[in-house]
XYZ file of C-alpha atoms in Angstrom:
559
model
C 60.938 14.207 -81.823
C 57.471 14.680 -80.588
C 57.006 15.704 -76.972
C 55.149 13.331 -74.806
C 52.114 14.867 -73.097
C 52.354 15.311 -69.303
C 55.948 14.088 -69.319
C 57.384 13.698 -65.797
C 54.057 12.550 -64.232
C 53.165 8.951 -63.428
C 49.559 7.763 -63.557
C 48.341 6.818 -60.045
C 45.699 4.235 -59.195
C 43.690 4.262 -55.879
C 42.593 1.153 -54.007
C 39.243 1.384 -52.098
C 39.810 1.409 -48.314
C 38.442 -1.675 -46.569
C 36.426 -0.872 -43.414
C 36.917 -3.405 -40.616
C 34.435 -3.274 -37.748
C 34.557 -3.876 -34.009
C 31.663 -6.240 -33.523
C 29.336 -6.469 -30.527
C 26.790 -9.308 -30.472
C 23.687 -8.483 -28.411
C 21.422 -11.266 -27.087
C 18.277 -10.842 -24.955
C 15.818 -13.347 -23.551
C 12.828 -12.184 -21.491
C 11.069 -14.175 -18.761
C 8.081 -14.557 -21.090
C 10.383 -16.032 -23.756
C 11.737 -18.462 -21.158
C 8.210 -19.557 -20.141
C 7.148 -20.034 -23.758
C 10.217 -22.155 -24.500
C 10.067 -24.483 -21.499
C 8.638 -27.442 -23.356
C 10.280 -26.942 -26.773
C 13.442 -25.863 -28.480
C 12.745 -22.133 -28.679
C 14.533 -20.219 -31.448
C 14.835 -17.247 -29.101
C 16.930 -19.142 -26.561
C 20.306 -17.655 -25.667
C 22.072 -20.641 -27.225
C 20.241 -20.369 -30.546
C 20.635 -16.597 -30.745
C 24.380 -16.915 -30.147
C 24.661 -19.650 -32.783
C 22.994 -17.432 -35.404
C 25.180 -14.429 -34.613
C 28.362 -16.489 -34.503
C 27.483 -18.045 -37.862
C 27.117 -14.595 -39.428
C 30.441 -13.546 -37.927
C 32.227 -16.608 -39.339
C 30.743 -16.103 -42.808
C 31.798 -12.421 -42.848
C 34.913 -12.632 -40.698
C 36.897 -10.529 -43.140
C 34.687 -7.519 -42.359
C 35.546 -7.449 -38.668
C 38.635 -6.254 -36.888
C 37.569 -7.684 -33.531
C 34.632 -9.201 -31.731
C 33.704 -8.555 -28.122
C 32.318 -11.290 -25.833
C 28.564 -11.451 -26.441
C 26.387 -9.052 -24.419
C 23.694 -11.277 -22.900
C 20.625 -10.144 -20.913
C 18.902 -13.341 -19.789
C 15.477 -12.811 -18.202
C 15.151 -9.086 -19.020
C 12.210 -7.328 -20.617
C 12.754 -5.310 -23.771
C 10.294 -2.576 -22.798
C 13.033 -0.420 -21.310
C 16.831 -0.077 -21.512
C 17.457 -0.891 -17.851
C 19.399 -4.043 -18.723
C 22.867 -4.734 -17.366
C 24.541 -6.051 -20.524
C 22.746 -3.579 -22.761
C 24.073 -0.707 -20.656
C 27.552 -2.274 -20.910
C 27.133 -2.365 -24.710
C 26.218 1.326 -24.769
C 29.192 2.106 -22.560
C 31.519 0.253 -24.950
C 30.003 2.121 -27.926
C 30.779 5.456 -26.264
C 34.304 4.157 -25.458
C 34.813 3.245 -29.169
C 35.291 -0.440 -28.291
C 32.283 -1.362 -30.439
C 31.104 0.261 -33.674
C 28.974 -2.558 -35.070
C 25.961 -4.070 -33.295
C 24.280 -7.268 -34.478
C 21.027 -8.823 -33.197
C 18.876 -11.770 -34.233
C 15.839 -9.516 -34.771
C 14.598 -6.054 -33.840
C 12.653 -7.313 -30.798
C 15.946 -8.436 -29.195
C 17.248 -4.859 -29.307
C 14.057 -3.357 -27.870
C 10.314 -3.883 -27.696
C 9.777 -0.216 -26.933
C 8.867 1.638 -30.128
C 10.347 4.940 -28.934
C 13.599 3.406 -27.654
C 14.109 1.316 -30.805
C 13.664 4.326 -33.077
C 15.951 6.500 -30.965
C 18.722 3.887 -31.009
C 18.586 3.012 -34.704
C 17.870 6.433 -36.193
C 19.738 8.692 -33.758
C 22.355 7.169 -31.449
C 23.826 4.645 -33.887
C 23.931 7.254 -36.673
C 25.593 9.870 -34.444
C 28.196 7.378 -33.171
C 28.830 5.908 -36.695
C 27.700 2.496 -35.494
C 26.793 -0.126 -38.057
C 23.573 -1.934 -37.119
C 22.638 -5.395 -38.354
C 19.366 -7.251 -37.686
C 19.376 -10.664 -39.338
C 15.647 -11.505 -39.393
C 14.636 -8.252 -41.103
C 17.695 -8.110 -43.418
C 18.792 -4.751 -42.014
C 22.394 -3.578 -42.488
C 22.919 0.157 -42.081
C 26.348 0.035 -43.829
C 25.909 -2.340 -46.780
C 22.281 -1.310 -47.352
C 21.620 2.139 -45.805
C 18.106 2.181 -47.286
C 17.176 -0.828 -45.144
C 17.062 1.466 -42.100
C 14.515 3.706 -43.805
C 12.415 0.799 -44.987
C 8.816 0.945 -43.784
C 9.237 -2.532 -42.321
C 11.424 -1.136 -39.500
C 8.890 1.182 -37.780
C 6.066 -1.285 -38.491
C 8.022 -4.112 -36.864
C 8.887 -1.902 -33.874
C 5.208 -0.966 -33.441
C 4.221 -4.648 -33.606
C 6.900 -5.529 -31.037
C 5.695 -2.721 -28.777
C 2.052 -3.759 -29.113
C 2.995 -7.369 -28.368
C 4.349 -6.226 -24.997
C 1.223 -4.190 -24.320
C -1.070 -7.124 -25.088
C 1.103 -9.533 -23.062
C 1.161 -7.112 -20.107
C -2.613 -6.683 -20.327
C -3.247 -10.442 -20.335
C -0.865 -11.049 -17.424
C -2.473 -8.231 -15.447
C -5.946 -9.682 -16.050
C -4.818 -13.107 -14.820
C -3.143 -11.596 -11.752
C -6.209 -9.476 -10.952
C -8.407 -12.575 -11.162
C -6.089 -14.409 -8.761
C -6.079 -11.415 -6.388
C -9.895 -11.298 -6.399
C -9.946 -15.014 -5.557
C -7.570 -14.483 -2.636
C -4.716 -16.399 -4.267
C -1.210 -15.293 -3.323
C 0.798 -14.160 -6.363
C 3.838 -12.544 -4.739
C 7.392 -13.718 -5.266
C 8.027 -14.052 -1.518
C 5.639 -14.601 1.387
C 5.481 -11.959 4.119
C 7.566 -12.514 7.250
C 5.777 -15.091 9.402
C 4.477 -17.073 6.436
C 5.826 -19.289 3.664
C 4.422 -20.506 0.384
C 2.618 -23.806 0.607
C 4.875 -26.412 -1.095
C 1.756 -28.052 -2.534
C 0.188 -24.780 -3.774
C 2.333 -21.751 -4.601
C -0.757 -19.503 -4.452
C -1.481 -20.395 -0.800
C 0.265 -19.385 2.433
C 1.072 -21.449 5.517
C 2.463 -20.276 8.854
C 6.226 -20.253 9.383
C 6.217 -21.081 13.090
C 9.682 -19.691 13.807
C 9.029 -16.260 12.297
C 5.405 -16.246 13.500
C 6.609 -16.270 17.124
C 8.558 -13.060 16.477
C 5.464 -11.465 14.918
C 3.422 -12.391 18.021
C 6.136 -10.921 20.256
C 6.101 -7.653 18.299
C 2.329 -7.281 18.812
C 2.564 -8.211 22.513
C 5.415 -5.785 23.157
C 3.611 -2.959 21.391
C 0.401 -3.530 23.347
C 2.467 -3.678 26.535
C 3.583 -0.101 25.870
C 6.917 -0.676 24.141
C 7.681 1.867 21.429
C 8.544 0.819 17.879
C 12.132 1.986 18.318
C 12.423 0.017 21.554
C 11.135 -3.089 19.750
C 13.758 -2.525 17.041
C 16.561 -2.306 19.613
C 15.261 -5.372 21.442
C 15.221 -7.509 18.279
C 18.618 -6.334 17.050
C 20.217 -6.741 20.493
C 18.911 -10.309 20.675
C 20.388 -11.117 17.264
C 17.025 -11.859 15.662
C 17.438 -11.801 11.869
C 15.416 -9.109 10.115
C 12.915 -10.325 7.448
C 15.282 -9.949 4.464
C 18.144 -11.776 6.194
C 15.743 -14.416 7.513
C 14.557 -15.158 3.957
C 18.158 -15.538 2.809
C 18.895 -17.873 5.731
C 16.073 -20.090 4.444
C 17.781 -20.343 1.053
C 15.498 -17.882 -0.747
C 17.058 -15.689 -3.449
C 15.757 -12.494 -1.857
C 17.379 -9.123 -2.581
C 17.135 -6.454 0.108
C 15.466 -3.390 -1.508
C 17.516 -0.992 0.631
C 20.775 -2.484 -0.628
C 22.270 -2.327 2.863
C 25.275 -4.583 3.435
C 24.136 -5.446 6.960
C 20.345 -5.179 7.123
C 18.838 -4.764 10.579
C 15.371 -4.340 11.993
C 14.004 -0.812 11.534
C 10.990 1.178 12.736
C 9.359 1.046 9.288
C 9.574 -2.755 9.240
C 7.905 -2.909 12.670
C 5.230 -0.436 11.549
C 4.511 -2.464 8.392
C 4.139 -5.669 10.428
C 1.789 -3.967 12.907
C -0.424 -2.641 10.081
C -0.512 -5.714 7.856
C -3.918 -7.440 7.757
C -2.220 -10.527 6.373
C -1.495 -11.541 9.979
C -5.213 -11.867 10.805
C -5.790 -14.239 7.887
C -6.825 -11.695 5.242
C -5.087 -11.680 1.867
C -4.077 -8.103 1.022
C -2.565 -7.527 -2.423
C -2.246 -4.812 -5.042
C -0.785 -2.183 -2.701
C 1.709 -1.192 -5.394
C 1.690 -1.251 -9.192
C 4.012 -0.333 -12.046
C 3.159 2.880 -13.887
C 2.917 1.112 -17.260
C 4.321 -1.809 -19.214
C 7.110 0.538 -20.358
C 7.783 2.428 -17.121
C 8.520 -0.129 -14.427
C 8.791 2.194 -11.434
C 6.403 1.303 -8.601
C 3.695 3.648 -7.365
C 1.532 3.368 -4.254
C -2.112 2.376 -4.762
C -4.884 4.016 -2.658
C -6.170 1.650 0.025
C -9.691 1.622 -1.429
C -8.249 -0.011 -4.591
C -6.409 -2.836 -2.796
C -7.525 -6.435 -3.262
C -8.599 -7.675 0.185
C -10.086 -11.134 0.683
C -10.856 -12.170 4.256
C -10.059 -15.503 5.927
C -7.892 -16.991 3.187
C -5.221 -18.514 5.441
C -4.364 -19.314 9.058
C -4.023 -16.136 11.172
C -1.048 -15.416 13.402
C -2.720 -12.545 15.297
C -6.290 -12.524 16.647
C -8.567 -9.849 15.170
C -9.357 -8.090 18.492
C -5.624 -7.739 19.188
C -5.019 -6.400 15.686
C -7.831 -3.834 16.074
C -6.391 -2.635 19.393
C -3.016 -2.148 17.746
C -4.576 -0.131 14.903
C -6.211 2.177 17.451
C -2.900 2.671 19.233
C -1.066 3.406 15.989
C -3.375 6.373 15.397
C -2.345 7.984 18.669
C 0.593 10.252 19.424
C 2.745 7.727 21.251
C 6.216 9.205 21.363
C 8.510 8.208 24.191
C 11.018 10.236 26.142
C 14.730 9.777 25.322
C 16.237 6.516 26.619
C 12.768 5.185 27.486
C 11.657 1.790 26.203
C 8.012 1.891 27.251
C 5.346 4.471 26.594
C 3.989 6.580 29.421
C 0.692 5.394 30.903
C -1.447 8.110 29.267
C 0.590 8.536 26.081
C -1.802 9.153 23.178
C -4.959 9.347 25.324
C -5.047 12.910 26.708
C -6.658 15.907 25.013
C -7.341 19.478 26.016
C -11.093 19.857 26.506
C -11.085 23.305 24.857
C -8.667 23.308 21.909
C -8.675 19.529 21.370
C -4.876 19.271 21.115
C -2.835 16.609 22.904
C -1.569 17.245 26.432
C 2.141 17.683 27.119
C 3.891 15.818 29.942
C 6.308 17.646 32.243
C 8.121 16.736 35.437
C 8.692 19.492 38.023
C 10.684 18.636 41.175
C 9.711 14.980 40.940
C 6.003 15.652 40.324
C 4.546 14.858 36.914
C 2.071 17.335 35.402
C 0.137 17.502 32.151
C -0.398 20.800 30.306
C -2.241 21.820 27.169
C 0.322 21.593 24.356
C -1.108 24.642 22.593
C -0.635 26.716 25.744
C 2.854 25.373 26.428
C 4.382 25.226 22.930
C 2.505 27.734 20.774
C 0.862 30.641 22.553
C -0.423 31.358 26.047
C -3.189 33.443 24.444
C -4.411 30.572 22.229
C -5.520 28.377 25.150
C -5.232 28.046 28.924
C -2.976 25.770 30.970
C -5.416 22.938 31.793
C -2.877 21.651 34.304
C -3.432 18.399 36.190
C -1.152 16.213 38.299
C -0.446 12.672 37.137
C -1.486 11.088 40.461
C -4.800 12.931 40.509
C -5.455 12.083 36.867
C -4.647 8.410 37.385
C -6.956 8.166 40.411
C -9.790 9.942 38.583
C -9.562 7.744 35.476
C -9.404 4.575 37.600
C -12.506 5.686 39.508
C -14.386 6.441 36.246
C -13.539 2.980 34.932
C -14.550 1.288 38.174
C -17.907 3.080 38.049
C -18.441 2.019 34.449
C -17.530 -1.579 35.329
C -20.063 -1.469 38.189
C -22.762 -0.192 35.788
C -21.916 -2.852 33.214
C -22.335 -5.604 35.807
C -25.628 -4.025 36.898
C -26.839 -3.804 33.294
C -25.936 -7.445 32.687
C -27.931 -8.561 35.749
C -30.908 -6.455 34.649
C -30.796 -7.900 31.156
C -30.830 -11.433 32.567
C -33.982 -10.516 34.482
C -35.585 -8.962 31.377
C -34.790 -12.092 29.361
C -37.184 -14.094 31.607
C -40.116 -11.848 30.607
C -42.548 -13.365 28.064
C -42.042 -10.508 25.575
C -39.265 -7.968 25.227
C -39.988 -4.509 23.831
C -37.571 -2.870 21.455
C -39.277 0.305 20.242
C -37.389 3.481 21.137
C -39.375 6.704 21.307
C -36.149 8.666 20.787
C -35.093 6.770 17.670
C -38.584 6.760 16.151
C -38.915 10.502 16.712
C -35.529 11.170 15.132
C -36.308 8.992 12.107
C -39.659 10.743 11.610
C -38.075 14.202 11.909
C -35.228 13.432 9.489
C -37.585 11.882 6.924
C -39.795 14.989 7.030
C -36.721 17.191 6.597
C -35.546 15.154 3.605
C -39.007 15.291 1.978
C -39.084 19.075 2.434
C -35.702 19.520 0.746
C -36.755 17.257 -2.125
C -39.819 19.483 -2.668
C -37.551 22.542 -2.678
C -35.359 20.887 -5.286
C -38.359 20.176 -7.498
C -39.659 23.727 -7.149
C -36.407 25.403 -8.261
C -36.524 23.305 -11.440
C -39.859 24.864 -12.271
C -38.478 28.317 -11.371
C -35.685 27.787 -13.904
C -38.118 26.627 -16.573
C -40.275 29.701 -15.911
C -37.230 31.965 -16.243
C -37.314 33.178 -12.643
C -33.736 31.989 -11.952
C -30.741 31.468 -14.209
C -29.410 28.072 -15.158
C -26.252 28.793 -13.154
C -28.327 29.585 -10.032
C -30.410 26.470 -10.590
C -27.313 24.279 -10.915
C -25.685 25.633 -7.727
C -28.904 25.389 -5.702
C -29.598 21.897 -7.031
C -26.102 20.716 -6.026
C -26.569 22.172 -2.548
C -29.900 20.372 -2.104
C -28.358 17.113 -3.380
C -25.631 17.356 -0.734
C -28.228 17.973 1.999
C -30.323 15.020 0.813
C -27.247 12.751 0.759
C -26.245 13.839 4.281
C -29.744 13.179 5.621
C -29.742 9.805 3.875
C -26.590 8.845 5.762
C -28.112 9.955 9.080
C -31.256 7.927 8.396
C -29.176 4.901 7.459
C -27.416 5.044 10.832
C -30.697 5.540 12.713
C -32.306 2.560 10.998
C -29.242 0.454 11.834
C -29.519 1.566 15.469
C -33.222 0.667 15.556
C -32.498 -2.728 13.980
C -29.813 -3.416 16.563
C -32.242 -2.547 19.323
C -34.826 -4.888 17.812
C -32.333 -7.764 17.872
C -32.684 -7.948 21.664
C -29.562 -6.973 23.603
C -28.389 -9.668 26.049
C -26.196 -9.886 29.141
C -23.436 -11.264 26.892
C -23.347 -8.225 24.625
C -19.678 -7.415 23.797
C -19.920 -3.897 25.250
C -20.771 -5.416 28.655
C -18.363 -8.350 28.497
C -15.402 -6.055 27.843
C -16.067 -4.226 31.142
C -17.070 -7.265 33.187
C -13.649 -8.854 32.741
C -12.187 -5.940 34.748
C -14.645 -6.441 37.607
C -11.847 -6.622 40.207
C -9.739 -3.769 38.825
C -7.767 -1.891 41.492
C -4.897 -0.496 39.424
C -4.812 1.474 36.207
C -2.622 -0.051 33.489
C -2.012 0.760 29.857
C -3.715 -2.512 28.891
C -6.928 -1.303 30.555
C -6.759 2.044 28.765
C -6.141 0.388 25.404
C -9.078 -1.970 25.957
C -11.674 0.482 27.242
C -10.815 4.138 26.633
C -11.070 6.150 23.421
C -9.721 9.393 24.889
C -9.622 11.493 28.053
C -10.387 15.227 28.057
C -8.858 17.484 30.701
C -10.832 20.623 31.587
C -9.417 23.903 32.852
C -10.921 23.435 36.327
C -9.044 20.139 36.736
C -12.045 17.924 35.995
C -11.824 15.157 33.414
C -14.242 13.407 31.080
C -13.562 9.882 29.865
C -14.885 8.758 26.467
C -15.215 4.963 26.424
C -14.842 3.046 23.162
C -18.261 1.369 23.501
C -20.148 4.451 24.696
C -22.744 4.255 21.887
C -23.420 0.561 22.512
C -23.778 1.212 26.266
C -26.283 3.978 25.568
C -28.373 1.545 23.506
C -28.197 -1.008 26.335
C -29.494 1.638 28.765
C -32.257 2.550 26.349
C -33.254 -1.087 25.908
C -33.364 -1.562 29.683
C -35.417 1.612 30.081
C -37.945 0.486 27.461
C -38.390 -2.893 29.136
C -38.609 -1.654 32.729
C -40.856 1.425 32.380
C -44.126 -0.508 32.326
C -43.096 -2.651 35.305
C -42.198 0.477 37.299
C -45.652 1.896 36.664
């Protein structure tokens, strides 16, 4: 009997293993998609995207072990991955809850070329995630070559460029609106509200505007920013973010604090904001790019500022006084609500540093801060008692007020003369001297060019010397510009109602020194080592021109 080959072994057959996937449907709709689909049935709507994905799932239900609730980002840009549901999807991929991702088209996954490539070609491959995009016919499992198809990177580049072009167009429209003084912010600044009839215009919110006025008044009255903060919080006044919420606005506090309160930065921002004098100020921040959405500060010279676009809450003179005060060193002592009388006004006459306040046995003194805090060899004490300083400054102001009244009376007399003279010998002489100096330097500049051509100096020497002469010419040009402006002002005939005189005349009966007076009239006070002081008034230059004008128009009569 013949032996059967391979007796004792049975022939085995293998059945291909069926892979069943854990499906995650991803849906994204940007704000631009929403705006485009307002007046029509947009195929990119959340509802339509979900219908397409669900239909695919039902037709291929045998391929899937499970399906997660759809991951939906409604109103999110695709230029970055900072999307709540998308991050949840990634988290579930890492947790092995999802190993198949399906989208309507590649733009739903990402409109960032780099991000899209990294996800499809790296992350999904490393995590063994099947990726399906219906519009492009991509399926990394059933058709692995579809991932490497040229259509994928081309589509991602087109999607990326679409975002760039859209961002560029939006930015151009916004810039045009900013230049026209139209408000384009999401929320109006505290004290204002959007005009219900025109979302690009602001109107005063009377309730909040009163708080803004109080903040300016308190600050001018000598109250520190921290004291203002405590005052508002103690009185239960809602801070700007909470106030917006109380008005039904969907405002999110940037700080994320559970119980937002007034803070020193908020007060400082309100005190510096030109919006409160009726000027539209926009463009103070911008995103780095259409892909990187972090905000960066914009230099002030690049802001969009349009004056007198809406009703002011604060008068311009008050705002300007506040800006001057903000530049000063105005710290307060512990537990003090108001600033000291001379806080921010005193300087050492020699080193120029601020003066330090000290109290010794009930008597207040001021010392040079360099001498007191840094080195006794760097400067001298410059000590002066508060009472003596206060009396001296009051006397200096009273004298200046007396002169201002006298000047005003003299100007009224001059105004009755048939012809007023305005030519200043001093200004004319200065203009002539500076113009001669500029002409001389320009000749020097021309001569060194010839020296270079003749080989007497090197090109490097010529370039350095030429730059130096250019700087000198520019500096002289600025001086001449100021001198011409001064001459023009003098020619416009100064009157008894000139602002520099009016500001002093309103303190004609002054008998007590207050911080209000200092803020209004004084730029700074220098304390000398011998105990003398010198007061620099804010309108000193204008007063000098008044004196000069009076001198010009009274010389001939005196003769």
